[in-house]
Every structure is written in C-alpha cells, then in structure tokens.
Amino acid sequence: MGLSTAQGKEAGRVPLPLTSRHDTWWIRPLVTLLVLGTFVIYATWRGLENQFYEVGPYLSPFYSPLLPIRLDIAGWAISPAVYIILFPLSFRLTCYYYRLAYYRAFFWDPPACAVQELAARKHYTGERQFPFVLQNIHRFAFYIAVIFIFILSYDAIRAFFFNGQFGIAVGSLIFLINVVLLALYTFSCHSFRHLIGGRINCYSCTLRNRTRYSIWQRVSQLNERHGLFAWASLIAVGLTDLYVRLVASGAIHDVRFF
Ligand code: FES
C-alpha cells in the first residue's frame, strides 16, 4: 500500500510518510500526541508537586486514596501520588484502545492504516516479548480499577458534604461527572465484556447464562463507545485535579449553590 518517495513526487504530492492515502489521516495521531502528551506532563508535575491536593471535602483523584504512608529518599518526601498513580496508570497503559492510540501517535508503528511505519524491523514480535508482553496484565489491572471506582465514588459523595451538611457546589458536580465518566470507561472495558460474556457455550441453557447474556449485551453497547469514554474520562480526571488545585491554592473560589 505504501508509495515510494519517487512515486510521490511523480504524482505531484508531498512525499511525506509513504502512503497512497489522500485524506487527513495524520490528524488523529497528532491530536492523540497533543492530548496524551499534555496529560502525561501535567499528571507528572502534579504528582510530584505534593501539595494543593485537598481542600474542604475535595480530594484530588491523583492523591486518592489518601494513604498515611510517607516515604523519604535522601530527605526528599515522595509524593503519595507517585505510588497511587501506578494502579490507574497500569490500567490505562494496557487498555486495548490506548495501545492502538499511543502505538500510532508516539511510536508511528504505523501511524495509521496503510501508512508506512517509521522504521522497518527485522523481527516483529508483537506483544510476545518484554516489555510489551506486560500488556497482558490488563485483566488484573481492571480488577484494581474497579476498586478505584469505589474509592472515587466515596470521594464524589464526600464532595457533597460541607462541614457535615449536605450542599452542592461547582466542585461537587465536577467530582460527580468525573466518577461517572471513569465508571463508563472502566465498565466498557473489553476485559469486562469478556468476563461477563466469555467462556460460555450456550447462552440460553440456564437462567444464569441468560442473565449474563443480557448484561453482556449492555456492556457491548458501552464497549462500542469505549474510545469516547477513554478520552472523556482522561480529560475529566485532569480537570478535576486542576479544579482542586486552583481552589486549594486560593486562585479561585468554589461556587456553592446551596
Ligand atoms: Fe480499555 Fe480495558 S480495553 S480499559
């Protein structure tokens, strides 16, 4: 499918990466690069900042759960976010959707369908060798991600209580939206879909299997939008943390409706 540089020139087109495609195939990997790259830089900075992560009933999702563990290396206090983030990070990094996105955007391997990859390889080992064989932990990362949904749900409920009194503020709504999007992302996971509907030979044979089938159908509907939930939840986590930081640092005030 690739087009050689000479052929590209002959055809009067810019001979940039070798392809016969005329559409704007490069927009998707570029947007992925920008959004994912920005998130990684922001999350790293915030994780290391180790302050402005809690204010009133709000706790940044990067620092939740707030563990009483404090580690010091050579007098430098390790931010708890560093070891908390390993769990959600392992879930996102091994996600089938994100793999597709970052293999294309960061590794150009290849950047899109019918576009030549960056460097020709002698041996293609897929995800069968280290480090990519670690992608197989996704099922286990999913189990941990479910635990985090419960933890963040607790944080979202807490965000509606101010000094023990129920109330609603902008922050409360942001926390609620954040956990809903994270739950949609988590429960639209391909592993969850397989967990619910896989390894069954006959869906209609027993009541249990029929129930699993109907749940599987709903999970499949969510699964069709997994990519959308992946991006929406990523942005929501970043914005929730940003909101907590702005309020905690005094840069803005939380607006309370009642
Ligand atoms: Fe994306 Fe499981 S496939 S979270």
Coordinates of C-alpha atoms and ligand atoms in Angstrom, one line a residue:
M1 CA 0.0 0.0 0.0
G2 CA 3.0 2.3 0.5
L3 CA 4.0 4.8 -2.1
S4 CA 7.8 5.4 -2.7
T5 CA 9.2 8.9 -2.4
A6 CA 9.9 8.9 -6.2
Q7 CA 6.3 7.9 -6.9
G8 CA 5.0 10.5 -4.5
K9 CA 7.0 13.2 -6.4
E10 CA 5.8 11.9 -9.7
A11 CA 2.2 12.1 -8.5
G12 CA 2.8 15.7 -7.6
R13 CA 2.2 15.1 -3.9
V14 CA 4.3 15.8 -0.8
P15 CA 6.2 12.5 -0.3
L16 CA 5.7 12.5 3.4
P17 CA 5.3 9.4 5.1
L18 CA 4.9 6.8 2.5
T19 CA 1.3 6.2 1.7
S20 CA -1.3 6.4 -1.0
R21 CA -3.8 8.0 1.3
H22 CA -5.1 11.5 0.4
D23 CA -7.2 12.0 3.5
T24 CA -6.2 13.8 6.7
W25 CA -5.1 10.5 8.4
W26 CA -2.4 12.4 10.4
I27 CA -5.0 14.5 12.4
R28 CA -5.9 11.6 14.7
P29 CA -2.3 10.7 15.8
L30 CA -1.4 14.3 16.1
V31 CA -4.4 15.1 18.4
T32 CA -3.6 11.9 20.4
L33 CA 0.0 13.1 20.7
L34 CA -1.0 16.5 22.0
V35 CA -3.8 15.4 24.4
L36 CA -2.0 12.4 25.8
G37 CA 1.3 14.2 25.9
T38 CA -0.2 17.2 27.8
F39 CA -1.9 14.9 30.2
V40 CA 1.3 12.9 31.0
I41 CA 3.3 16.1 31.6
Y42 CA 0.5 17.7 33.7
A43 CA 0.0 14.5 35.8
T44 CA 3.7 14.0 36.3
W45 CA 4.1 17.6 37.5
R46 CA 1.0 17.4 39.8
G47 CA 2.1 14.0 41.2
L48 CA 5.4 15.4 42.2
E49 CA 4.1 18.7 43.4
N50 CA 2.8 17.1 46.6
Q51 CA 0.6 20.0 47.7
F52 CA -2.7 21.7 47.0
Y53 CA -4.4 18.3 46.6
E54 CA -7.0 18.6 49.3
V55 CA -9.4 21.4 50.2
G56 CA -12.7 21.2 52.1
P57 CA -14.5 18.0 51.1
Y58 CA -12.4 17.7 47.8
L59 CA -9.5 15.3 47.4
S60 CA -7.7 15.2 44.1
P61 CA -8.2 11.9 42.2
F62 CA -4.4 11.8 41.7
Y63 CA -3.9 11.5 45.5
S64 CA -6.9 9.3 46.3
P65 CA -7.0 7.3 48.5
L66 CA -5.1 9.4 50.9
L67 CA -2.7 6.9 52.4
P68 CA -1.0 7.5 55.7
I69 CA 2.3 6.2 54.1
R70 CA 5.1 8.7 53.8
L71 CA 8.3 7.7 52.1
D72 CA 11.5 9.7 52.1
I73 CA 14.5 9.2 49.9
A74 CA 17.6 11.1 50.9
G75 CA 15.4 13.6 52.7
W76 CA 13.1 14.1 49.8
A77 CA 9.5 13.3 50.6
I78 CA 8.0 11.0 47.9
S79 CA 4.6 12.2 46.9
P80 CA 1.9 9.6 47.7
A81 CA 0.5 10.3 44.2
V82 CA 3.6 8.6 42.8
Y83 CA 2.7 5.2 44.1
I84 CA -1.1 5.7 43.8
I85 CA -0.9 6.6 40.2
L86 CA 0.8 3.3 39.3
F87 CA -2.6 1.5 39.6
P88 CA -4.8 3.6 37.3
L89 CA -1.8 4.1 35.0
S90 CA -1.3 0.4 34.6
F91 CA -5.0 0.1 33.6
R92 CA -4.7 2.9 31.0
L93 CA -1.4 1.9 29.6
T94 CA -2.5 -1.6 28.9
C95 CA -6.0 -0.6 27.7
Y96 CA -6.6 -2.0 24.2
Y97 CA -7.8 1.3 22.9
Y98 CA -4.9 3.4 24.3
R99 CA -2.4 0.8 23.0
L100 CA -3.8 1.5 19.5
A101 CA -3.7 5.2 20.1
Y102 CA -0.2 5.5 21.5
Y103 CA 1.4 2.9 19.2
R104 CA 0.2 5.1 16.4
A105 CA 0.9 8.6 17.8
F106 CA 4.1 8.0 19.8
F107 CA 5.8 5.1 18.0
W108 CA 4.4 5.6 14.5
D109 CA 4.1 1.9 14.4
P110 CA 2.4 2.5 12.0
P111 CA 0.8 6.0 12.4
A112 CA -2.4 4.9 10.6
C113 CA -3.8 2.2 8.4
A114 CA -2.0 1.9 5.0
V115 CA 0.8 4.3 6.1
Q116 CA 4.3 3.1 6.4
E117 CA 5.8 2.7 9.8
L118 CA 8.7 4.8 11.0
A119 CA 11.4 2.2 10.9
A120 CA 11.4 -1.2 9.2
R121 CA 12.0 -4.1 11.6
K122 CA 13.7 -7.3 11.0
H123 CA 11.6 -9.2 13.5
Y124 CA 8.0 -8.5 14.5
T125 CA 7.3 -9.9 17.9
G126 CA 4.1 -8.1 18.6
E127 CA 3.3 -8.2 22.3
R128 CA 5.0 -11.5 23.0
Q129 CA 8.3 -10.2 24.4
F130 CA 9.4 -7.8 27.1
P131 CA 8.3 -5.1 27.7
F132 CA 5.2 -5.3 25.6
V133 CA 4.3 -8.8 27.0
L134 CA 3.4 -6.8 30.1
Q135 CA 0.3 -5.6 28.3
N136 CA -1.2 -8.9 29.3
I137 CA -1.8 -7.8 32.9
H138 CA -4.7 -5.8 31.6
R139 CA -7.3 -8.1 33.1
F140 CA -5.7 -7.8 36.6
A141 CA -5.4 -4.0 36.2
F142 CA -9.1 -4.0 35.5
Y143 CA -9.8 -5.6 38.9
I144 CA -7.8 -2.9 40.6
A145 CA -9.5 -0.2 38.5
V146 CA -12.9 -1.4 39.8
I147 CA -11.7 -0.9 43.4
F148 CA -10.7 2.7 42.4
I149 CA -14.2 3.3 41.1
F150 CA -15.5 2.6 44.6
I151 CA -12.9 4.8 46.2
L152 CA -13.6 7.7 43.8
S153 CA -17.3 7.2 44.3
Y154 CA -16.8 7.7 48.0
D155 CA -14.8 10.9 47.2
A156 CA -17.6 12.1 45.0
I157 CA -20.2 11.6 47.7
R158 CA -18.0 13.3 50.2
A159 CA -17.8 16.3 47.8
F160 CA -21.5 17.0 48.6
F161 CA -20.9 17.4 52.3
F162 CA -19.6 20.7 53.7
N163 CA -18.8 20.5 57.4
G164 CA -21.3 17.6 57.8
Q165 CA -24.1 19.5 55.9
F166 CA -25.3 18.4 52.5
G167 CA -24.7 21.0 49.8
I168 CA -24.0 21.4 46.2
A169 CA -21.1 23.4 44.7
V170 CA -19.3 23.5 41.4
G171 CA -16.7 21.1 42.8
S172 CA -19.4 18.6 43.9
L173 CA -20.7 18.4 40.3
I174 CA -17.2 18.1 38.8
F175 CA -16.5 15.2 41.2
L176 CA -19.8 13.5 40.2
I177 CA -19.1 13.9 36.5
N178 CA -15.6 12.6 36.9
V179 CA -16.6 9.4 38.6
V180 CA -19.5 8.7 36.2
L181 CA -17.1 9.1 33.2
L182 CA -14.5 6.9 34.9
A183 CA -17.1 4.2 35.6
L184 CA -18.3 4.3 32.0
Y185 CA -14.7 3.9 30.9
T186 CA -14.0 1.1 33.3
F187 CA -17.2 -0.9 32.7
S188 CA -16.9 -0.5 28.9
C189 CA -13.6 -2.3 29.0
H190 CA -13.0 -5.2 26.6
S191 CA -11.8 -7.4 29.5
F192 CA -15.0 -6.7 31.5
R193 CA -17.0 -7.6 28.4
H194 CA -15.2 -10.9 28.2
L195 CA -15.5 -11.5 31.9
I196 CA -19.3 -11.1 31.6
G197 CA -20.0 -12.9 28.4
G198 CA -16.9 -15.1 27.6
R199 CA -16.3 -18.8 28.2
I200 CA -19.9 -19.8 27.7
N201 CA -21.0 -22.4 25.2
C202 CA -24.7 -21.9 25.5
Y203 CA -26.3 -18.6 26.4
S204 CA -29.9 -19.8 26.5
C205 CA -29.3 -23.0 28.5
T206 CA -29.6 -21.7 32.1
L207 CA -31.1 -18.7 33.8
R208 CA -27.6 -17.7 34.9
N209 CA -26.3 -17.7 31.3
R210 CA -29.3 -15.9 30.0
T211 CA -28.7 -13.2 32.7
R212 CA -25.1 -13.0 31.7
Y213 CA -26.1 -12.6 28.1
S214 CA -28.4 -9.7 28.8
I215 CA -25.7 -8.0 30.9
W216 CA -23.2 -8.7 28.1
Q217 CA -25.4 -7.0 25.6
R218 CA -25.5 -3.9 27.7
V219 CA -21.7 -4.0 28.2
S220 CA -21.3 -4.4 24.5
Q221 CA -23.3 -1.2 23.9
L222 CA -21.0 0.6 26.3
N223 CA -18.0 -1.0 24.7
E224 CA -18.8 0.5 21.3
R225 CA -18.1 3.9 22.9
H226 CA -15.0 2.8 24.8
G227 CA -12.7 5.2 22.9
L228 CA -15.0 8.2 23.6
F229 CA -15.1 7.3 27.4
A230 CA -11.3 6.8 27.4
W231 CA -10.8 10.4 26.3
A232 CA -13.6 12.0 28.2
S233 CA -12.6 10.3 31.5
L234 CA -8.9 11.2 31.0
I235 CA -9.8 14.9 30.5
A236 CA -12.3 14.7 33.4
V237 CA -9.6 13.4 35.8
G238 CA -7.2 16.1 34.8
L239 CA -9.8 18.9 35.1
T240 CA -11.0 17.6 38.5
D241 CA -7.4 17.7 39.8
L242 CA -6.9 21.2 38.3
Y243 CA -10.1 22.4 39.9
V244 CA -8.9 21.1 43.3
R245 CA -5.5 22.7 42.8
L246 CA -7.0 26.1 41.9
V247 CA -9.3 26.1 44.9
A248 CA -6.7 24.8 47.3
S249 CA -4.1 27.3 46.2
G250 CA -6.6 30.2 46.5
A251 CA -6.5 31.0 42.8
I252 CA -10.3 30.7 42.5
H253 CA -13.2 30.2 45.0
D254 CA -15.6 27.2 44.9
V255 CA -19.1 28.5 44.0
R256 CA -21.7 27.0 46.3
F257 CA -25.3 26.7 45.1
F258 CA -26.8 25.8 48.5
Ligands
FES1 FE1 -9.7 -0.2 27.6 FE2 -9.9 -2.4 29.1 S1 -9.8 -2.2 27.0 S2 -9.8 -0.3 29.7

